[in-house]
Coordinates of C-alpha atoms in Angstrom, one line a residue:
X1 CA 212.9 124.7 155.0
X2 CA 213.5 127.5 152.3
X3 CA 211.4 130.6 152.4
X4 CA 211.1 131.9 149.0
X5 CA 210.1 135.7 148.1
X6 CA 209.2 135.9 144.6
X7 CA 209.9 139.7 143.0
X8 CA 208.0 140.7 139.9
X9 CA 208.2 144.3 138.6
X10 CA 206.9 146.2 141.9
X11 CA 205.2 149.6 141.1
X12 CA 202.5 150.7 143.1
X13 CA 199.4 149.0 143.1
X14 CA 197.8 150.2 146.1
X15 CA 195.1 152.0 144.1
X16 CA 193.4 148.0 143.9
X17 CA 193.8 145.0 145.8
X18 CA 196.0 142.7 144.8
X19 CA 193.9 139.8 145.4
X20 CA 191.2 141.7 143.0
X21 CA 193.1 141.7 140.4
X22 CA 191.8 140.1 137.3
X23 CA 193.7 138.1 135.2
X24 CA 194.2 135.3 132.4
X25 CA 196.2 132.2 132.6
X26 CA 196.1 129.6 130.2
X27 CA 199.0 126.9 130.8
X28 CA 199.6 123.1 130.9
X29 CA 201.8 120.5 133.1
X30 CA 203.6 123.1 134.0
X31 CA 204.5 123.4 138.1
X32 CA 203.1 125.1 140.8
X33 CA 205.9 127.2 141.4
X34 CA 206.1 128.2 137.6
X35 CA 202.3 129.1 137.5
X36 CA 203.1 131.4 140.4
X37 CA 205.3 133.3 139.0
X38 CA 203.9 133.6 136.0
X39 CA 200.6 134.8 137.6
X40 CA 203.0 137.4 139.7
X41 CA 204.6 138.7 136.2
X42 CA 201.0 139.2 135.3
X43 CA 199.8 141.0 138.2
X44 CA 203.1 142.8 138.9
X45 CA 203.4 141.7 142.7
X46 CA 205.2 139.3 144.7
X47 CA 204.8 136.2 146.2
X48 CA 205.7 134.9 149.6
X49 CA 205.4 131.7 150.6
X50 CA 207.1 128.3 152.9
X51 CA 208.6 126.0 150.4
X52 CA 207.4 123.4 152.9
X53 CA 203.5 123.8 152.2
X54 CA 203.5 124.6 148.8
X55 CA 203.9 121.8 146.6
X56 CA 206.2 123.9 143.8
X57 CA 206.7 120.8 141.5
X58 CA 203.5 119.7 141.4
X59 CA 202.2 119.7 137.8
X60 CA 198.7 121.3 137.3
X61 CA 197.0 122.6 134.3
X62 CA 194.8 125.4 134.6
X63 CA 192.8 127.9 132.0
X64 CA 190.7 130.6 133.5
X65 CA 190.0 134.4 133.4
X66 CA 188.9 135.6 136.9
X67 CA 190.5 137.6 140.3
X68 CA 193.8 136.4 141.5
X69 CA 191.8 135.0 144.5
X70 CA 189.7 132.6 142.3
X71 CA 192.5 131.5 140.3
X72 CA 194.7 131.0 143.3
X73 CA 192.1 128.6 144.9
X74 CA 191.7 126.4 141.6
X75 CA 195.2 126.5 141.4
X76 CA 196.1 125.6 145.4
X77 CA 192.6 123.4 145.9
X78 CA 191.2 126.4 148.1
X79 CA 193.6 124.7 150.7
X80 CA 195.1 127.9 151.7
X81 CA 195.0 131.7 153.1
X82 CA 195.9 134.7 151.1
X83 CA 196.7 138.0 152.4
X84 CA 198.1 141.0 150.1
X85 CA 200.4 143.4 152.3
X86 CA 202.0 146.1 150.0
X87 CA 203.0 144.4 146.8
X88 CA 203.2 141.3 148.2
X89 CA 200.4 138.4 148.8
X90 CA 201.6 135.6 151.2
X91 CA 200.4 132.4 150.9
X92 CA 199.6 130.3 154.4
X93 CA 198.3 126.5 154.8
X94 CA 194.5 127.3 155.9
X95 CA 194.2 126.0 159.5
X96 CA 192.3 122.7 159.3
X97 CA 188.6 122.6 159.8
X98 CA 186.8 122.1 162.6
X99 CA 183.9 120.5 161.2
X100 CA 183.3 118.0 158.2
X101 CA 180.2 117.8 156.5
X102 CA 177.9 114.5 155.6
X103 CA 175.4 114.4 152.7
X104 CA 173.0 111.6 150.9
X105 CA 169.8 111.0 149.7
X106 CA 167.7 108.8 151.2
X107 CA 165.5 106.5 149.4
X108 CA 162.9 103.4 149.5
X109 CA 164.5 100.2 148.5
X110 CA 162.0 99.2 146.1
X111 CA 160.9 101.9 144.5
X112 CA 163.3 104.0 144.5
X113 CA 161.6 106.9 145.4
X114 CA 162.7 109.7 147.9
X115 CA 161.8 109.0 151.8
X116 CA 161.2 112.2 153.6
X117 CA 161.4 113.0 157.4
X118 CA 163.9 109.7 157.8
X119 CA 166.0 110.5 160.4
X120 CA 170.1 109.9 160.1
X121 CA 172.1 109.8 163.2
X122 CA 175.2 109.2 164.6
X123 CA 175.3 107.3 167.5
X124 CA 179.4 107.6 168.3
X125 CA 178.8 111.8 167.8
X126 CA 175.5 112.0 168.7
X127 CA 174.4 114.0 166.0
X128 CA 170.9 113.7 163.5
X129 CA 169.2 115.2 160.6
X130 CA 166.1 114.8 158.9
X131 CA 165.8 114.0 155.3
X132 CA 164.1 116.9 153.1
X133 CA 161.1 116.5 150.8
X134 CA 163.7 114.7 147.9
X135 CA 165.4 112.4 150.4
X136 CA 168.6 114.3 150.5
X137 CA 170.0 115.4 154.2
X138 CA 173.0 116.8 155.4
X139 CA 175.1 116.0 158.9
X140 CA 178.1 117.8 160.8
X141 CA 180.6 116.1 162.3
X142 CA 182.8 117.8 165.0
X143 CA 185.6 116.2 164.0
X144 CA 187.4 114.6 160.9
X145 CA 186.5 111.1 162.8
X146 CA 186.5 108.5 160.2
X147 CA 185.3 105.7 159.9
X148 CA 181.7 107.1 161.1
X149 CA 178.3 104.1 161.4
X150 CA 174.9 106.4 160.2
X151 CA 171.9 104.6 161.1
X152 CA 168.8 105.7 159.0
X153 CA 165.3 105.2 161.2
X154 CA 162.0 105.9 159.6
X155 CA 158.8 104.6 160.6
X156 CA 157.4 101.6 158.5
X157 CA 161.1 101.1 157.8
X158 CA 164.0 98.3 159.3
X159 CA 166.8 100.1 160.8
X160 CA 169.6 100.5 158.2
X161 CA 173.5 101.1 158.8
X162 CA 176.4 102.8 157.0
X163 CA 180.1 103.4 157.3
X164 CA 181.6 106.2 155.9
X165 CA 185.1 106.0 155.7
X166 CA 185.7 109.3 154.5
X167 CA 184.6 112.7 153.3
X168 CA 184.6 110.9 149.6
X169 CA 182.1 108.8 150.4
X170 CA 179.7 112.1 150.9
X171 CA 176.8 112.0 148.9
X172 CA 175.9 108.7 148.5
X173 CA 172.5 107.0 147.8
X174 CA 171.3 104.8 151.2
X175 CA 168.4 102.0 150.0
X176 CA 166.0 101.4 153.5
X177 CA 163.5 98.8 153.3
X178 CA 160.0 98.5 154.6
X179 CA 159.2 95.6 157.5
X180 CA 157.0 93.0 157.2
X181 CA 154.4 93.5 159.4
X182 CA 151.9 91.1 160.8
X183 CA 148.4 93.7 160.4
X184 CA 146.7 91.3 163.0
X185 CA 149.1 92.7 165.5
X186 CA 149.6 96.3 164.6
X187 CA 149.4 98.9 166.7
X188 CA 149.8 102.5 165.4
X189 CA 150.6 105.5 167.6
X190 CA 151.5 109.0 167.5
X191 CA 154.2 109.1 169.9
X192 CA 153.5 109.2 173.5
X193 CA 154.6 112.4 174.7
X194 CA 152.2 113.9 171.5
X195 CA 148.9 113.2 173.5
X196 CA 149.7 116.4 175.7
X197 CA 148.8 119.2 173.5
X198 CA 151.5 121.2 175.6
X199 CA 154.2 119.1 174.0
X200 CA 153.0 119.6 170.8
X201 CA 152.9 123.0 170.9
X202 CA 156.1 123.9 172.7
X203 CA 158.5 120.6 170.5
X204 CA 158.7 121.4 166.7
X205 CA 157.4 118.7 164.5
X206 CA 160.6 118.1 163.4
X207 CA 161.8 117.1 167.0
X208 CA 159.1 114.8 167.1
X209 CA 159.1 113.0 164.3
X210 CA 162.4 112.4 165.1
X211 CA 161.3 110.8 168.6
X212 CA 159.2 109.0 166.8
X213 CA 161.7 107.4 164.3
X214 CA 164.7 106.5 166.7
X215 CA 162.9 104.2 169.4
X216 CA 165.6 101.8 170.4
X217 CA 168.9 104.2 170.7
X218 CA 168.8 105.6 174.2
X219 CA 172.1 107.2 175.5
X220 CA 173.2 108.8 179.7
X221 CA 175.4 112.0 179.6
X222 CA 176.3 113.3 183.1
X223 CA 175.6 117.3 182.2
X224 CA 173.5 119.0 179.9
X225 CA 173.0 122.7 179.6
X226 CA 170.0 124.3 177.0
X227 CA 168.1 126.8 176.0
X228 CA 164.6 125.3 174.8
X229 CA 164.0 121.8 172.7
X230 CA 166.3 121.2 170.3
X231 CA 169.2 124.4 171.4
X232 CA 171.3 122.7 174.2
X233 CA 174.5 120.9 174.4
X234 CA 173.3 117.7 172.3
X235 CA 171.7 119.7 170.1
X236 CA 168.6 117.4 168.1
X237 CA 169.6 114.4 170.1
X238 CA 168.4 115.5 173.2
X239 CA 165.6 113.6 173.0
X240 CA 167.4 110.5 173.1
X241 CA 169.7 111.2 175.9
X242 CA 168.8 110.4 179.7
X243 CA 171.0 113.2 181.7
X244 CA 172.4 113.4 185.2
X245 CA 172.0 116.8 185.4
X246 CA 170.1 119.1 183.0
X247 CA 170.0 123.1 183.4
X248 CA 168.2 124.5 180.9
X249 CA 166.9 128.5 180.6
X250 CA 163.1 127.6 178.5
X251 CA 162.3 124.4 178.5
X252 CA 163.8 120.7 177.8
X253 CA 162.9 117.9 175.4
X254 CA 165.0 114.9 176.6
X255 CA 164.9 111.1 177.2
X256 CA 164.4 111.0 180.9
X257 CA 166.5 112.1 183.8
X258 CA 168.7 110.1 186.5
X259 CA 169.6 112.9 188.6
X260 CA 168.0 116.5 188.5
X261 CA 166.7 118.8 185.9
X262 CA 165.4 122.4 186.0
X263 CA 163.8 124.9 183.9
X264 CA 162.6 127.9 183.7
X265 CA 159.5 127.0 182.1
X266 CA 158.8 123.1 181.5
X267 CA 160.9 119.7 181.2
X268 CA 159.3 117.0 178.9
X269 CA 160.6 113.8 178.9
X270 CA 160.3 111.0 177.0
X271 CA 161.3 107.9 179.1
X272 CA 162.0 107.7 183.2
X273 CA 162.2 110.4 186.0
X274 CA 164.2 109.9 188.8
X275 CA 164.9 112.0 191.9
X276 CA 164.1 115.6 191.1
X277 CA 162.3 117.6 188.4
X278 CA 161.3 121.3 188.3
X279 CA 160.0 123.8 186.2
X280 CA 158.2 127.1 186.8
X281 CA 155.1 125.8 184.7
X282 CA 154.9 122.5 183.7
X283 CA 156.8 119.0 183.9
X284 CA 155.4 116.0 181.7
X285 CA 157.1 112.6 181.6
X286 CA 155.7 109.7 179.5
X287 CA 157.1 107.0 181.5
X288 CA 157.4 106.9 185.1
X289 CA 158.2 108.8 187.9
X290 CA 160.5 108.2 191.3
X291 CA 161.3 111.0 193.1
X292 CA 160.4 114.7 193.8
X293 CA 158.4 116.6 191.0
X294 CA 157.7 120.4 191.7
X295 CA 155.7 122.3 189.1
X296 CA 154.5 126.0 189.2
X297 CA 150.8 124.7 187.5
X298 CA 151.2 121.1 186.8
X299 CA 153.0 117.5 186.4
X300 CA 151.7 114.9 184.3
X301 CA 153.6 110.9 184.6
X302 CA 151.5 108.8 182.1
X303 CA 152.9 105.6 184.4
X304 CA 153.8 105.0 187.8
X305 CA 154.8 107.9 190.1
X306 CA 156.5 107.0 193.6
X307 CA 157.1 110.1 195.5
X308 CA 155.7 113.3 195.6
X309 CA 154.1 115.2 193.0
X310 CA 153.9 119.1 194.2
X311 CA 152.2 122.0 192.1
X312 CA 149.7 124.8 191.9
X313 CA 146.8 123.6 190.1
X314 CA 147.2 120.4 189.5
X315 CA 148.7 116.3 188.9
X316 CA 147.9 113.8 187.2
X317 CA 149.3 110.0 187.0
X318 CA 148.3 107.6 184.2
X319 CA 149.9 104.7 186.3
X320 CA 149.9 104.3 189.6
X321 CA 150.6 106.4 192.8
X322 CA 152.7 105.2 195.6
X323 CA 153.4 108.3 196.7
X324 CA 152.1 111.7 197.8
X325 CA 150.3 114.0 195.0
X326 CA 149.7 117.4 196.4
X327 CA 148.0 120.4 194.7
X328 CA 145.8 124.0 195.2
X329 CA 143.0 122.3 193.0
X330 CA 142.9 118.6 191.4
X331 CA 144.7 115.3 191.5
X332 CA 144.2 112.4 189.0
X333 CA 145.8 108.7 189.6
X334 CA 144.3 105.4 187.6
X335 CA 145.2 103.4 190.7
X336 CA 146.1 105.1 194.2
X337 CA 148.0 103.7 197.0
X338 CA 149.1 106.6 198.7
X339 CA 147.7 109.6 199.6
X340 CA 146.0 112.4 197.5
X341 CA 145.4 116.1 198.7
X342 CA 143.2 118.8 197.0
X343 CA 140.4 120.5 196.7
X344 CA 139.3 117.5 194.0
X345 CA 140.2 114.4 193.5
X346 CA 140.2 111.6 191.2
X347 CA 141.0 108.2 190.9
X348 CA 140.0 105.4 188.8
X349 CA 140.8 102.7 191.7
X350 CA 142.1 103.7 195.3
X351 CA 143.3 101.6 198.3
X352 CA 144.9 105.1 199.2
X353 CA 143.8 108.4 201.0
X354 CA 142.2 110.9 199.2
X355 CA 142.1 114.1 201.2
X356 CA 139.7 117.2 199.6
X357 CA 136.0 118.6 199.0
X358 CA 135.4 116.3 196.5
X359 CA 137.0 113.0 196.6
X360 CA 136.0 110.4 193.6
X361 CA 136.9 107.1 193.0
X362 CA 135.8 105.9 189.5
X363 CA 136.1 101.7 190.3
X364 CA 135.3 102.5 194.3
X365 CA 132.5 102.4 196.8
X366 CA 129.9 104.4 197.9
X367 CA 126.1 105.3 199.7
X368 CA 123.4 106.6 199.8
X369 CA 121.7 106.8 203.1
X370 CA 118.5 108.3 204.5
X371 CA 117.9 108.8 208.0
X372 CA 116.8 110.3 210.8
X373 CA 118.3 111.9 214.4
X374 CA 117.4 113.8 217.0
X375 CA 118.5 117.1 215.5
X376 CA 115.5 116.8 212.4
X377 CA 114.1 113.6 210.9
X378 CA 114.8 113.8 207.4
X379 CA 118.3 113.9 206.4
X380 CA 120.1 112.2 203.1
X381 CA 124.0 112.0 202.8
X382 CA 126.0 111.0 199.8
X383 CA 129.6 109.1 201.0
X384 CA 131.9 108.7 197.8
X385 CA 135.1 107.4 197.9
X386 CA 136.9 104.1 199.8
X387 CA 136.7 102.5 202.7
X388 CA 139.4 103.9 204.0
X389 CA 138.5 107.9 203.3
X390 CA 135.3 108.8 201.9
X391 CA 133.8 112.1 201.8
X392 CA 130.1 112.8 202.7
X393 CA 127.6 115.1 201.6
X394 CA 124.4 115.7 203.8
X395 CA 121.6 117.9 204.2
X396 CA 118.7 117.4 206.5
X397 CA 115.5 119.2 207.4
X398 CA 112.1 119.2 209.9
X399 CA 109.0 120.5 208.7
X400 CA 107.1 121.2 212.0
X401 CA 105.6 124.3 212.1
X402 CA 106.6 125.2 214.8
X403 CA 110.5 123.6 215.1
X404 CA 111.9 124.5 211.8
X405 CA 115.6 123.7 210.7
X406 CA 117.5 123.4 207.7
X407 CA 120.9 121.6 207.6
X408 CA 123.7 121.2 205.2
X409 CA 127.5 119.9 205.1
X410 CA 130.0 117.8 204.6
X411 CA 132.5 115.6 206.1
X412 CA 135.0 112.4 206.4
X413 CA 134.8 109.0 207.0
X414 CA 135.9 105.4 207.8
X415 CA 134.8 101.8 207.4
X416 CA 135.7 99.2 209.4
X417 CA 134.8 94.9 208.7
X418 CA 133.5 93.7 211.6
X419 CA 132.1 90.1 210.0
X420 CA 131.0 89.6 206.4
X421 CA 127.6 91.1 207.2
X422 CA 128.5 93.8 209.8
X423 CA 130.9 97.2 209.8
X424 CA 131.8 100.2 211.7
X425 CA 131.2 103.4 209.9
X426 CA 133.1 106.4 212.2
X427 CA 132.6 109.8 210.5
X428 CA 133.5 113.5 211.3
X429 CA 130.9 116.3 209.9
X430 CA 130.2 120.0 209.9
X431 CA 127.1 121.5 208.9
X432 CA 125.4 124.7 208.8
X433 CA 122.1 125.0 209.9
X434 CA 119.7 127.7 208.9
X435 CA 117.7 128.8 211.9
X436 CA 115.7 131.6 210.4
X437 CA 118.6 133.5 209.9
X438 CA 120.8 133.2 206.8
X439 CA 123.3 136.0 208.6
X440 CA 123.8 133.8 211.7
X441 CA 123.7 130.5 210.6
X442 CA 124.4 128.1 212.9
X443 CA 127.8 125.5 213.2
X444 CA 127.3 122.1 214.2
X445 CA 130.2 119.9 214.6
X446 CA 129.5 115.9 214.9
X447 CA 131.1 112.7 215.4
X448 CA 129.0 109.8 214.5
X449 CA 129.8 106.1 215.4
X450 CA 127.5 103.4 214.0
X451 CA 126.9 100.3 212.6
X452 CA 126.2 99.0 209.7
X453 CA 124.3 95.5 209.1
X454 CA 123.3 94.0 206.0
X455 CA 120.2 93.1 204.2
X456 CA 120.8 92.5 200.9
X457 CA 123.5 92.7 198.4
X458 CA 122.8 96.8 198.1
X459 CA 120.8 97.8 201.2
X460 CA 122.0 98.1 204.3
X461 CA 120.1 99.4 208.0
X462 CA 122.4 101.9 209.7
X463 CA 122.3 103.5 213.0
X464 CA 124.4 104.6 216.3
X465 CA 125.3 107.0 218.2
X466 CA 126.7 110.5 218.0
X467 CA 127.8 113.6 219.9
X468 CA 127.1 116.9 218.6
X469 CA 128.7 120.7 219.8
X470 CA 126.5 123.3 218.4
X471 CA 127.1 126.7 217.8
X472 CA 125.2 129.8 217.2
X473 CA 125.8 133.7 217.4
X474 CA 121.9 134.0 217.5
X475 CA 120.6 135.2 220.7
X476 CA 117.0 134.8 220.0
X477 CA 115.4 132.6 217.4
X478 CA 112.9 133.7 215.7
X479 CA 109.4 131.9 216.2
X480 CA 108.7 128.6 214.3
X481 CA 112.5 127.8 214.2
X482 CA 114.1 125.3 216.7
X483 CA 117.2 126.0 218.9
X484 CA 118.2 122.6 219.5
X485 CA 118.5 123.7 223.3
X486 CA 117.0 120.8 224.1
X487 CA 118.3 117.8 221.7
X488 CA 119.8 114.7 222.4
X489 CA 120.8 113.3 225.5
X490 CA 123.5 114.6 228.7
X491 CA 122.5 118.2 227.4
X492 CA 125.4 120.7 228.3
X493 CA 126.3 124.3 227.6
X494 CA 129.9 125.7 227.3
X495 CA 128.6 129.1 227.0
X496 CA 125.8 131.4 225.9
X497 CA 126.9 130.4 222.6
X498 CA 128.3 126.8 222.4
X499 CA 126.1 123.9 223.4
X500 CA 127.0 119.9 223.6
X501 CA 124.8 117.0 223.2
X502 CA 125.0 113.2 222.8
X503 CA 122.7 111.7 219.5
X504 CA 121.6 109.1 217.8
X505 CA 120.5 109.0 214.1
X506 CA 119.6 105.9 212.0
X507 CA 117.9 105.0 208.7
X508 CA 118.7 102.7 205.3
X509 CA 121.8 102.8 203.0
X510 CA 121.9 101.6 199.4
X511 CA 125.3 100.8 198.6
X512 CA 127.2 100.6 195.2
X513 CA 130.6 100.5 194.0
X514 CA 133.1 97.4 195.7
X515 CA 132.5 96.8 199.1

């Protein structure tokens, strides 16, 4: 190794860089080391420079008027760092760089015409683009890894594959072809986690049409860390990575999880959930769920979800549950087989429990009956729901003059098959009952057991017996209402308030829905 310190006339130039400097140089074949020191007679500095990274006999031609900077990089193929120290610039080999950059155009193989929003990818480096307006895209690598396979994905379009062998091959024209489809059996969509309008607004449409393109490349990573779609540690990929852990600060865009993922503010996922997902708002997942999902307002599996859905507001399963969905207001599931709790809720088909104020089960059973009992003769009760849980809604009334009573509630209930004609209906009620007295309306708590034979495909004669505790803060009634002091059967008080009684009611039931 030779260091070599070139001295050229050496006045003061400190009034201008040295690297500023503008010159002229005009020579041919001549070498490297002889173009240097004619450039440093010029510019009256030195050079300084290793021998071993300076190719001095190397013979270059070169005929410009510009800054010693400029010239130096045509001269040294901007492969190298200047810096001017006194009257001296020292050359250094640049460090080499981190990165190395892709570029092409894509277009259609039979036209020839530019394919926009194609995506290019790398499946060893997990990294993508999408193609611009003219086709043309451009992808950085980490690393000089070469030989690198880009796949270009584009909806219409077959898959098509590349190999780069090096940064020369940069810039290159890739020809995709359309597929031959069969229209009989088309099926067009607009990917599926775009039917939430949350997803659309919170993923760009870049991100999506990017899900959309690549739908057979799926990839597991143990660890992901982000900051909302398309800012985490795989970057525009993340869509088509399934992690085992994901921590991310806004929100995630990802393939699925196998492990746990919180946000601050929403996951969405593409593919699978397993174990545990939570966000502040929102979780949606457009395949299915197995696990724990915890949402601040809601969750939303388009397929099956076994395990427990938890939020504020509320969940909703396009497959089915075999699980536990558990909100403040409303549950959805297309088929349930476990158990549902909220103030509403919805299924399309249940074998399940369905535990709220409202409980409705699109493809499931229910009645209307209208009957009588000892506490007033005219009473009608809506049951919606399954055989298993179904709510009711009653109200009931007596229009003597002179034993008046208005009553309205709700409650649960159960059916049992005793033969192919004959069940057991057991239901729990409580009802208010307006006594003349909207103030001091009275409670009445019941449990009804009766049976229920059948006359024809719909109808149905109902009736049994029932036992009733009645409560009232009313001392005296006032005249032409009741006091139901002396209902039913066994009579028995508890207390100036709180009276007991055993009942009977029966009537007709039209039935709809499976039975």
């Amino acid at each position: 190794m030779i260091l070599i310190t070139c001295f050229f006339c050496v006045p003061d130039c400190h009034a201008q860089k040295l690297l500023d400097k503008r010159i002229t140089v005009s020579v041919k074949a001549k070498p490297v080391a002889e173009v240097l020191k004619l450039i440093g007679q010029q510019g009256q500095f030195a050079f300084s420079y290793n021998s071993d990274i300076i190719p001095g006999d190397s013979v270059v031609s070169i005929s410009m008027s510009a800054q010693v900077r400029q010239v130096l990089d045509r001269l040294l193929l901007g492969k190298y760092l200047y810096k001017d120290t006194g009257n001296y610039i020292i050359i250094q080999k640049a460090p080499p760089e981190r990165y190395a950059y892709i570029s092409g155009v894509v277009v259609d193989g039979e036209t020839q015409e530019a394919v926009d929003y194609a995506s290019v990818y790398s499946r060893e480096h997990l990294i993508s683009a999408l193609t611009d307006a003219d086709g043309s895209f451009k992808l950085r690598l980490r690393h000089h890894q070469f030989p690198v396979t880009l796949t270009i994905s584009k909806i219409g379009y077959a898959d098509t594959s590349v190999v780069l062998h090096s940064e020369t091959d940069a810039g290159m024209k890739i020809s995709i072809h359309q597929k031959s489809i069969d229209l009989d059996t088309l099926t067009i969509t607009n990917g599926s986690d775009s039917r939430f309008w949350l997803a659309r607004l919170l993923v760009s449409s870049r991100l999506r049409a990017q899900s959309r393109n690549i739908t057979r490349f799926f990839v597991t990573s143990p660890f992901q860390v982000g900051l909302t779609p398309g800012l985490s540690t795989h970057g525009k990929m993340a869509s088509q990575i399934t992690n085992k852990v994901s921590l991310n600060v806004y929100g995630s865009y990802t393939a699925g999880v196998n492990g746990v993922e919180l946000s601050g503010l929403f996951n969405i996922s593409r593919k699978d959930v397993r174990y545990l997902q939570m966000a502040n708002m929102f979780n949606i997942v457009s395949g299915n769920m197995k696990g724990v999902q915890i949402a601040g307002i809601s969750n939303v599996t388009q397929g099956n979800a076994s395990g427990t859905q938890l939020s504020g507001l509320g969940n909703v399963s396009g497959g089915t549950v075999r699980g536990v969905q558990l909100a403040f207001l409303f549950n959805y599931a297309k088929n349930l087989r476990g158990v549902q709790v909220a103030l509403v809720n919805l299924a399309d088909s249940s074998s399940g429990y369905s535990v709220g104020l409202l409980n409705i089960v699109k493809k499931g059973s229910g009645a209307i009956a209208v009957f009588a009992s000892e506490m007033v003769p005219w009473n009608v009760a809506w049951k919606t729901g399954n055989k298993k849980l179904y709510n009711i809604f009653n109200m009931g009334a007596s229009m003597d003059r002179t034993k008046k009573a208005f009553l309205f509630g709700l409650g649960l209930g159960h059916e049992s098959a005793l033969s192919s004609t004959l069940r057991l209906n057991t239901e729990i009620t409580f009802q208010k009952g307006y006594l003349g007295d909207w103030d001091k309306c009275a409670a009445i708590y019941q449990l009804h057991t009766g049976l229920n034979l059948k006359l024809a495909k719909r109808l149905s004669l109902i009736g049994g017996p029932s036992f009733s505790v009645f409560q009232s803060e009313q001392k005296e009634f006032r005249a032409g209402y009741q006091s139901f002091s002396d209902k039913g059967f066994f009579h028995f008080n508890t207390g100036h308030q709180v009276q007991g009684w055993l009942g009977w009611r029966g009537g007709l039931s039209w039935n709809y829905g499976r039975r």
